[in-house]
């Protein structure tokens, strides 16, 4: 998923997990360039930036050192580095936590900002502007990748933490020296005192082109291969060591060959495939500040150069770029026929104004299910109307703490997980109770309602849940909650009989 959860280390350390990288001409001001990096996949409303990490976006000038099957892009030594650091949380005036950050710009200016401030902050000379905060995830993955099968967006309703930087292109990059650039983002531990055992890794994560790790280096179509993602993520961007290049090159070659045959047709001759592998091995997003970027210009520089033609666009990657469809089409059939996934956009489209990425998704999600039973409402309520009742087949044990409203139930599921819920309302006359989740699910603002109503000669059981996903993908939460509801109600049909 772009660069989401792109290795064992990242899965275990979400705040350090870079999910995406963007580079495009500002829609508000064509004289400005925008670069943006996102971290923390499926960030919940409680997510904050890590104060132990340097979050950096790095730009280098690039030259095209070859075309056609000899295509090669060479990076210069000079870096234009933007580095963000974040503070520990502070108490806000409205009791909400506040986090502050600083952006160190390539010219040494230090810009202070407050996380979540929609207007961001700018340097006095207007050369730099920055925003950092929770945003709707602009990435969308509308494929079951292993089967190359279109599917609705798997990241629907998800959020990320975004860092968006806008700057004066001419003043910062000096295009008179060359207009083609490459950009990467990295998360690196802030240097500290050496520990008693070992030392910090050189970097935690980095990203250039989308899906270098999950869909190329760790292609799920290549069975029985070692996971190279953590090894890749610790290499120096723009300077992958020569001794490791054969390992990565062979994996990329095997992976692209596998993608080429997903439709049963060979669209990549051996020489062209080898050339594409060499371009992918130097992993950075290419953008040319003298040409226009658009939602469809992603990879155009690489494609044109590999085909021996001058490129026509500024390349880059916009917030609304459909990079997965563009990328899968190129890998599978070399642009012979465009392949459409199951969605044409992210949960919310990007905006034409700063900070360009859409506000976070904060709407409550709902899961509901019901069942018609032959038994009377009284009989069904006698079984399921006790907050501590042990009737659900996925529950192995329930322990109660306290009495009445505010009572806690600690649930142990049959697979060993623990869920704690609190009783918020009980109405035996209406055969209804309402509860909230305290812990055990990746949610906040979770409310469940279980209700039994008379219906004809039997009864209707309705189970409704509302929640906000918190640091877990919504589709996973929805699957867990939906399975919980469906399994419980199906068990009632077996016990009481289903009304026809």
Coordinates of C-alpha atoms in Angstrom, one line a residue:
X1 CA 0.0 0.0 0.0
X2 CA 2.2 2.8 -1.3
X3 CA 4.7 2.9 1.5
X4 CA 2.2 1.9 4.3
X5 CA 3.3 -0.9 6.6
X6 CA 6.3 -1.6 4.3
X7 CA 8.3 -4.0 6.5
X8 CA 8.3 -5.7 9.9
X9 CA 10.0 -2.7 11.6
X10 CA 7.4 -0.3 10.3
X11 CA 4.5 -2.5 11.3
X12 CA 5.9 -2.3 14.9
X13 CA 6.6 1.4 14.8
X14 CA 3.7 3.3 13.1
X15 CA 4.8 6.8 13.9
X16 CA 8.0 6.2 12.0
X17 CA 6.3 4.6 9.0
X18 CA 6.3 6.9 6.0
X19 CA 3.2 6.2 4.0
X20 CA 3.5 8.5 1.0
X21 CA 5.5 11.2 -0.7
X22 CA 4.4 14.0 -3.1
X23 CA 6.1 16.6 -5.3
X24 CA 4.1 19.0 -7.5
X25 CA 3.7 22.6 -8.7
X26 CA 1.5 24.6 -6.3
X27 CA -2.0 25.0 -7.8
X28 CA -2.2 28.4 -5.9
X29 CA 1.1 29.8 -7.2
X30 CA 3.0 28.3 -10.2
X31 CA 6.2 29.9 -8.9
X32 CA 6.1 27.6 -5.9
X33 CA 6.8 23.9 -5.5
X34 CA 5.1 21.7 -2.9
X35 CA 6.6 18.6 -1.3
X36 CA 4.7 16.5 1.2
X37 CA 5.4 13.4 3.3
X38 CA 2.9 11.4 5.3
X39 CA 3.5 9.1 8.2
X40 CA 1.5 6.9 10.6
X41 CA -0.8 4.7 8.5
X42 CA -4.5 4.5 9.7
X43 CA -3.7 7.3 12.2
X44 CA -6.6 7.8 14.6
X45 CA -7.8 11.1 16.1
X46 CA -5.4 10.5 19.0
X47 CA -2.3 10.2 16.8
X48 CA 0.7 12.5 17.3
X49 CA 4.1 12.9 15.6
X50 CA 7.0 11.2 17.3
X51 CA 9.3 13.5 19.2
X52 CA 12.2 11.0 18.8
X53 CA 12.4 11.2 15.0
X54 CA 13.8 13.6 12.4
X55 CA 11.2 13.7 9.6
X56 CA 13.1 14.9 6.5
X57 CA 12.3 15.6 2.8
X58 CA 15.4 15.7 0.7
X59 CA 15.7 17.0 -2.8
X60 CA 18.7 16.6 -5.2
X61 CA 19.3 17.9 -8.7
X62 CA 19.2 15.0 -11.2
X63 CA 20.7 14.6 -14.7
X64 CA 19.6 12.2 -17.4
X65 CA 22.7 10.1 -18.1
X66 CA 21.2 7.9 -20.7
X67 CA 18.1 7.1 -22.7
X68 CA 16.3 4.0 -24.1
X69 CA 17.7 0.8 -22.8
X70 CA 20.6 2.7 -21.4
X71 CA 18.3 5.0 -19.4
X72 CA 20.0 6.3 -16.2
X73 CA 19.3 9.2 -13.8
X74 CA 22.2 10.5 -11.8
X75 CA 21.8 12.5 -8.7
X76 CA 24.1 15.4 -7.7
X77 CA 25.8 15.7 -4.3
X78 CA 24.1 18.9 -3.1
X79 CA 21.1 18.3 -0.9
X80 CA 18.1 20.6 -0.3
X81 CA 17.0 19.2 3.0
X82 CA 13.8 20.1 5.0
X83 CA 13.8 18.6 8.5
X84 CA 10.9 18.6 10.9
X85 CA 11.1 17.8 14.7
X86 CA 8.2 17.7 17.1
X87 CA 7.9 18.4 20.8
X88 CA 6.3 16.4 23.6
X89 CA 2.6 17.2 24.1
X90 CA 1.6 20.3 26.1
X91 CA -1.6 21.2 27.9
X92 CA -3.8 23.4 25.7
X93 CA -6.1 26.1 27.0
X94 CA -9.2 23.9 26.2
X95 CA -7.6 20.9 27.9
X96 CA -6.8 19.3 24.5
X97 CA -3.1 18.4 24.0
X98 CA -1.0 20.7 21.9
X99 CA 2.1 19.6 19.9
X100 CA 4.6 22.1 18.4
X101 CA 7.1 21.5 15.7
X102 CA 10.1 23.2 13.9
X103 CA 11.0 23.1 10.3
X104 CA 14.7 23.6 9.4
X105 CA 14.8 24.9 5.8
X106 CA 17.7 24.3 3.3
X107 CA 19.0 27.9 3.9
X108 CA 19.1 27.4 7.7
X109 CA 15.9 29.3 8.5
X110 CA 14.0 27.7 11.4
X111 CA 10.2 27.9 11.2
X112 CA 8.1 27.2 14.3
X113 CA 4.5 25.9 13.9
X114 CA 1.7 24.3 15.8
X115 CA 0.5 20.8 14.7
X116 CA -3.0 21.0 13.3
X117 CA -3.0 24.7 12.5
X118 CA -4.9 24.8 9.2
X119 CA -3.1 28.0 8.1
X120 CA 0.3 26.6 8.8
X121 CA 3.3 28.9 9.3
X122 CA 5.5 30.9 6.9
X123 CA 8.9 32.5 7.1
X124 CA 9.0 36.3 7.2
X125 CA 10.4 36.4 3.7
X126 CA 7.6 34.2 2.3
X127 CA 10.0 31.7 0.9
X128 CA 8.8 28.8 3.0
X129 CA 5.5 27.6 4.4
X130 CA 4.7 24.5 6.4
X131 CA 1.7 22.6 7.7
X132 CA 1.7 19.4 9.9
X133 CA -1.3 17.5 11.2
X134 CA -3.9 14.9 10.7
X135 CA -5.3 14.6 7.2
X136 CA -7.5 12.2 5.2
X137 CA -5.2 9.6 3.6
X138 CA -4.9 10.7 -0.1
X139 CA -3.7 7.3 -1.1
X140 CA -6.2 4.7 -2.4
X141 CA -5.6 1.1 -3.0
X142 CA -8.5 -0.3 -5.1
X143 CA -7.0 -3.7 -5.9
X144 CA -6.7 -7.2 -4.3
X145 CA -3.0 -7.1 -5.3
X146 CA -2.2 -10.8 -5.2
X147 CA -5.0 -11.6 -7.6
X148 CA -4.7 -8.3 -9.6
X149 CA -8.4 -7.9 -9.0
X150 CA -10.2 -4.5 -8.8
X151 CA -11.8 -3.9 -5.4
X152 CA -13.2 -0.9 -3.5
X153 CA -10.6 1.3 -1.8
X154 CA -9.1 -0.6 1.1
X155 CA -8.1 2.7 2.8
X156 CA -11.5 4.3 2.8
X157 CA -12.0 6.6 5.8
X158 CA -8.4 6.3 6.9
X159 CA -6.2 9.2 8.1
X160 CA -2.5 9.9 8.2
X161 CA -0.2 12.5 9.7
X162 CA 1.0 14.9 7.0
X163 CA 3.9 17.3 6.6
X164 CA 3.3 19.7 3.7
X165 CA 6.0 22.2 2.7
X166 CA 5.6 24.9 0.0
X167 CA 8.6 27.0 -1.2
X168 CA 9.7 29.5 -3.7
X169 CA 11.1 27.4 -6.5
X170 CA 13.5 29.9 -8.0
X171 CA 14.9 31.1 -4.7
X172 CA 15.4 27.6 -3.2
X173 CA 16.3 25.3 -6.1
X174 CA 17.9 27.8 -8.6
X175 CA 16.5 26.1 -11.8
X176 CA 19.1 28.0 -13.9
X177 CA 21.5 25.2 -12.8
X178 CA 19.2 22.5 -14.0
X179 CA 15.4 21.9 -13.7
X180 CA 15.2 18.2 -13.1
X181 CA 15.1 17.0 -9.5
X182 CA 14.6 13.9 -7.4
X183 CA 12.9 13.8 -4.0
X184 CA 12.8 11.3 -1.1
X185 CA 11.5 11.3 2.5
X186 CA 13.1 9.6 5.4
X187 CA 12.5 9.1 9.1
X188 CA 15.8 8.9 11.2
X189 CA 16.3 8.6 14.9
X190 CA 17.3 11.8 16.6
X191 CA 20.9 11.3 17.8
X192 CA 21.2 10.6 21.5
X193 CA 23.5 9.0 24.0
X194 CA 24.7 5.5 23.1
X195 CA 22.7 2.8 24.8
X196 CA 24.2 -0.1 26.8
X197 CA 23.5 -2.5 23.9
X198 CA 24.0 -1.7 20.2
X199 CA 23.0 1.5 18.6
X200 CA 20.1 3.1 16.7
X201 CA 19.6 2.1 13.1
X202 CA 20.9 4.6 10.5
X203 CA 17.2 5.3 9.5
X204 CA 13.8 3.8 10.2
X205 CA 12.1 4.3 6.9
X206 CA 12.4 6.1 3.6
X207 CA 10.3 6.4 0.5
X208 CA 10.8 7.5 -3.1
X209 CA 8.5 6.1 -5.8
X210 CA 5.3 4.5 -4.4
X211 CA 5.3 0.7 -3.9
X212 CA 9.1 0.1 -4.2
X213 CA 8.9 -2.0 -1.1
X214 CA 5.5 -3.7 -0.8
X215 CA 4.7 -4.4 -4.5
X216 CA 8.1 -4.7 -6.1
X217 CA 10.7 -5.8 -3.5
X218 CA 8.1 -7.9 -1.6
X219 CA 5.9 -8.9 -4.5
X220 CA 3.3 -11.4 -3.1
X221 CA 3.4 -13.2 -6.4
X222 CA 7.0 -14.4 -5.7
X223 CA 6.6 -17.3 -3.3
X224 CA 9.3 -18.5 -0.9
X225 CA 11.4 -15.3 -1.1
X226 CA 13.0 -13.5 1.8
X227 CA 11.5 -10.1 2.9
X228 CA 14.0 -7.5 1.8
X229 CA 12.0 -4.4 3.0
X230 CA 13.8 -3.8 6.3
X231 CA 17.1 -4.1 4.6
X232 CA 16.1 -1.7 1.8
X233 CA 14.6 0.8 4.3
X234 CA 17.9 1.2 6.1
X235 CA 20.0 2.1 3.0
X236 CA 21.0 5.6 2.2
X237 CA 18.7 7.3 -0.3
X238 CA 20.4 8.4 -3.5
X239 CA 23.3 6.1 -2.6
X240 CA 22.3 2.4 -2.3
X241 CA 25.6 0.5 -1.7
X242 CA 27.2 -1.1 -4.7
X243 CA 27.6 -4.4 -2.9
X244 CA 23.8 -4.6 -2.3
X245 CA 22.7 -3.6 -5.7
X246 CA 22.9 -7.1 -7.3
X247 CA 20.6 -8.4 -4.6
X248 CA 18.0 -5.7 -5.1
X249 CA 18.4 -5.7 -8.8
X250 CA 17.6 -9.4 -9.1
X251 CA 14.6 -9.1 -6.9
X252 CA 13.3 -6.2 -8.9
X253 CA 13.9 -8.1 -12.1
X254 CA 12.1 -11.2 -10.8
X255 CA 9.2 -9.0 -9.5
X256 CA 8.7 -7.1 -12.7
X257 CA 8.8 -10.3 -14.7
X258 CA 6.1 -11.6 -12.5
X259 CA 4.0 -8.5 -12.9
X260 CA 4.4 -8.7 -16.7
X261 CA 2.9 -12.2 -16.8
X262 CA -0.1 -11.3 -14.6
X263 CA -2.2 -11.1 -17.8
X264 CA -0.5 -14.1 -19.4
X265 CA 1.2 -11.9 -22.1
X266 CA 4.8 -10.8 -22.4
X267 CA 4.9 -7.0 -22.8
X268 CA 8.4 -6.4 -21.5
X269 CA 11.3 -7.6 -23.8
X270 CA 14.4 -8.6 -21.7
X271 CA 16.4 -5.5 -22.6
X272 CA 13.5 -3.2 -21.8
X273 CA 12.9 -5.0 -18.5
X274 CA 16.5 -4.7 -17.5
X275 CA 16.4 -1.0 -18.3
X276 CA 13.3 -0.5 -16.2
X277 CA 14.9 -2.4 -13.3
X278 CA 17.9 0.0 -13.4
X279 CA 15.6 3.0 -13.3
X280 CA 13.6 1.6 -10.4
X281 CA 16.8 0.8 -8.5
X282 CA 17.6 4.5 -8.2
X283 CA 14.5 5.2 -6.2
X284 CA 13.3 8.8 -6.0
X285 CA 10.3 10.8 -7.4
X286 CA 11.4 12.7 -10.5
X287 CA 10.0 16.2 -11.1
X288 CA 11.0 19.0 -13.5
X289 CA 10.2 22.5 -12.3
X290 CA 10.1 23.9 -15.8
X291 CA 7.2 21.8 -16.9
X292 CA 3.6 21.3 -15.6
X293 CA 2.7 18.6 -13.2
X294 CA -0.7 17.1 -13.2
X295 CA -2.7 14.2 -11.8
X296 CA -1.6 12.0 -14.8
X297 CA 2.1 13.1 -15.1
X298 CA 3.4 10.6 -12.6
X299 CA 6.2 8.4 -14.1
X300 CA 6.0 10.2 -17.5
X301 CA 9.7 11.3 -17.2
X302 CA 10.8 7.7 -16.6
X303 CA 8.6 6.2 -19.3
X304 CA 9.6 8.7 -22.0
X305 CA 13.3 8.4 -21.2
X306 CA 13.1 4.6 -21.3
X307 CA 11.4 4.8 -24.7
X308 CA 14.1 7.1 -26.0
X309 CA 11.9 10.2 -26.2
X310 CA 12.0 13.7 -24.6
X311 CA 9.7 13.9 -21.6
X312 CA 6.8 16.4 -21.9
X313 CA 5.6 16.9 -18.4
X314 CA 7.0 17.8 -15.0
X315 CA 6.4 14.3 -13.7
X316 CA 6.2 14.5 -9.9
X317 CA 3.2 13.2 -8.0
X318 CA 0.1 15.2 -7.1
X319 CA -2.2 14.5 -4.2
X320 CA -4.9 13.2 -6.5
X321 CA -2.7 11.1 -8.8
X322 CA -4.0 7.6 -9.3
X323 CA -0.6 6.1 -8.9
X324 CA -1.6 2.5 -8.4
X325 CA -3.6 2.2 -11.6
X326 CA -0.8 4.0 -13.5
X327 CA 1.9 1.8 -12.0
X328 CA 0.0 -1.5 -12.3
X329 CA -0.8 -0.8 -16.0
X330 CA 2.9 0.0 -16.7
X331 CA 4.2 -3.1 -14.9
X332 CA 1.6 -5.6 -16.2
X333 CA 1.2 -4.5 -19.9
X334 CA 3.7 -1.7 -20.6
X335 CA 0.8 0.7 -21.1
X336 CA -0.8 -1.4 -23.8
X337 CA -4.2 -1.1 -22.1
X338 CA -5.1 1.0 -19.0
X339 CA -6.1 -1.1 -16.0
X340 CA -8.7 0.4 -13.8
X341 CA -9.0 -0.5 -10.1
X342 CA -12.2 -0.5 -8.1
X343 CA -12.1 3.2 -7.2
X344 CA -11.1 6.4 -9.0
X345 CA -10.3 8.5 -5.9
X346 CA -9.4 8.5 -2.3
X347 CA -11.9 9.0 0.5
X348 CA -11.7 12.8 0.0
X349 CA -10.1 14.4 -3.0
X350 CA -7.2 16.8 -2.5
X351 CA -7.8 20.5 -2.4
X352 CA -6.4 23.2 -4.7
X353 CA -5.4 25.4 -1.7
X354 CA -2.8 25.0 1.0
X355 CA -2.3 22.5 2.7
X356 CA -3.7 20.6 -0.3
X357 CA -4.5 17.3 1.5
X358 CA -8.1 17.0 2.7
X359 CA -9.1 17.4 6.3
X360 CA -9.2 14.2 8.4
X361 CA -12.1 11.8 8.3
X362 CA -14.0 12.2 11.5
X363 CA -17.5 10.9 10.6
X364 CA -18.7 8.0 12.7
X365 CA -18.8 4.7 10.9
X366 CA -21.8 2.4 11.4
X367 CA -22.2 -1.3 11.4
X368 CA -25.7 -2.8 11.8
X369 CA -27.2 -6.3 11.6
X370 CA -30.5 -7.8 12.6
X371 CA -32.3 -11.1 12.7
X372 CA -36.0 -12.2 12.8
X373 CA -36.6 -15.0 15.3
X374 CA -39.6 -17.3 16.1
X375 CA -39.3 -16.9 19.8
X376 CA -41.0 -14.1 21.7
X377 CA -39.2 -10.9 22.6
X378 CA -39.4 -11.7 26.3
X379 CA -37.8 -15.1 25.8
X380 CA -34.9 -13.7 23.7
X381 CA -34.3 -10.8 26.1
X382 CA -34.1 -13.3 29.0
X383 CA -31.1 -14.8 27.3
X384 CA -29.2 -11.8 25.8
X385 CA -30.5 -8.9 27.9
X386 CA -28.0 -9.4 30.7
X387 CA -24.8 -7.2 30.2
X388 CA -22.7 -10.0 31.6
X389 CA -24.5 -12.8 29.7
X390 CA -22.4 -15.5 28.2
X391 CA -24.4 -16.4 25.0
X392 CA -22.1 -15.3 22.2
X393 CA -20.2 -18.2 20.5
X394 CA -17.0 -16.0 20.1
X395 CA -16.8 -15.2 23.8
X396 CA -15.1 -17.6 26.2
X397 CA -15.4 -15.7 29.5
X398 CA -17.0 -12.6 30.9
X399 CA -16.2 -10.9 34.2
X400 CA -18.2 -8.0 35.6
X401 CA -17.0 -5.1 37.8
X402 CA -19.5 -2.8 39.5
X403 CA -23.2 -2.7 39.1
X404 CA -25.8 -0.7 37.1
X405 CA -24.8 2.1 34.7
X406 CA -21.1 2.3 34.6
X407 CA -20.6 -1.4 35.1
X408 CA -17.6 -2.9 33.2
X409 CA -17.5 -6.2 31.5
X410 CA -14.2 -7.8 30.7
X411 CA -14.6 -10.2 27.7
X412 CA -12.1 -12.9 26.9
X413 CA -12.7 -14.1 23.3
X414 CA -12.1 -17.7 22.2
X415 CA -8.9 -16.6 20.5
X416 CA -7.5 -15.1 23.7
X417 CA -8.1 -11.4 23.1
X418 CA -9.5 -9.1 25.8
X419 CA -12.2 -6.5 25.3
X420 CA -13.4 -4.2 28.1
X421 CA -16.8 -2.5 27.7
X422 CA -18.9 -0.1 29.9
X423 CA -22.7 -0.2 30.3
X424 CA -24.1 3.2 29.5
X425 CA -27.9 2.6 29.6
X426 CA -30.2 -0.3 30.5
X427 CA -34.0 -0.4 29.8
X428 CA -35.6 -3.7 30.5
X429 CA -39.0 -2.4 29.7
X430 CA -37.9 -1.5 26.1
X431 CA -35.5 -4.5 26.0
X432 CA -32.5 -2.4 25.1
X433 CA -29.0 -1.7 26.5
X434 CA -26.3 0.6 25.3
X435 CA -22.5 0.2 25.9
X436 CA -19.2 1.8 25.0
X437 CA -15.8 0.3 24.3
X438 CA -13.0 1.0 26.9
X439 CA -10.2 -1.0 25.3
X440 CA -9.5 -4.0 23.1
X441 CA -10.6 -2.6 19.7
X442 CA -8.8 0.0 17.5
X443 CA -11.6 2.5 18.0
X444 CA -12.7 5.7 19.8
X445 CA -16.2 7.0 20.3
X446 CA -17.5 3.4 20.1
X447 CA -21.1 2.9 21.0
X448 CA -23.1 -0.4 20.7
X449 CA -26.8 -0.9 21.1
X450 CA -28.6 -4.2 21.4
X451 CA -32.3 -4.2 21.2
X452 CA -35.1 -6.8 21.0
X453 CA -38.5 -5.8 19.6
X454 CA -41.8 -7.8 19.2
X455 CA -42.6 -8.7 15.6
X456 CA -45.6 -10.7 14.5
X457 CA -45.5 -14.0 16.4
X458 CA -41.8 -13.7 17.2
X459 CA -39.2 -11.0 17.6
X460 CA -36.6 -8.8 15.9
X461 CA -33.1 -8.4 17.3
X462 CA -31.2 -5.3 16.2
X463 CA -27.5 -4.7 16.9
X464 CA -26.0 -1.4 16.0
X465 CA -22.5 -0.1 16.4
X466 CA -21.0 3.3 15.7
X467 CA -17.3 4.1 16.0
X468 CA -14.2 6.0 14.8
X469 CA -11.3 3.8 13.8
X470 CA -8.2 4.6 15.8
X471 CA -4.7 3.6 14.5
X472 CA -6.2 0.7 12.6
X473 CA -7.6 0.6 9.1
X474 CA -11.4 1.1 9.0
X475 CA -11.9 -2.0 6.8
X476 CA -10.3 -4.1 9.5
X477 CA -12.3 -2.6 12.3
X478 CA -15.5 -3.0 10.1
X479 CA -14.6 -6.6 9.4
X480 CA -14.0 -7.4 13.1
X481 CA -17.2 -5.6 14.3
X482 CA -19.3 -7.1 11.4
X483 CA -18.1 -10.6 12.2
X484 CA -18.9 -10.1 15.9
X485 CA -22.4 -9.0 15.1
X486 CA -23.2 -11.5 12.4
X487 CA -21.8 -14.5 14.4
X488 CA -23.8 -13.6 17.5
X489 CA -27.1 -13.1 15.6
X490 CA -26.6 -16.3 13.6
X491 CA -26.2 -18.2 16.8
X492 CA -29.6 -16.9 17.9
X493 CA -31.2 -18.3 14.8
X494 CA -29.9 -21.7 15.6
X495 CA -31.2 -21.4 19.2
X496 CA -34.6 -19.9 18.6
X497 CA -35.3 -20.6 15.0
X498 CA -35.4 -18.0 12.2
X499 CA -38.7 -16.4 11.2
X500 CA -39.5 -16.8 7.5

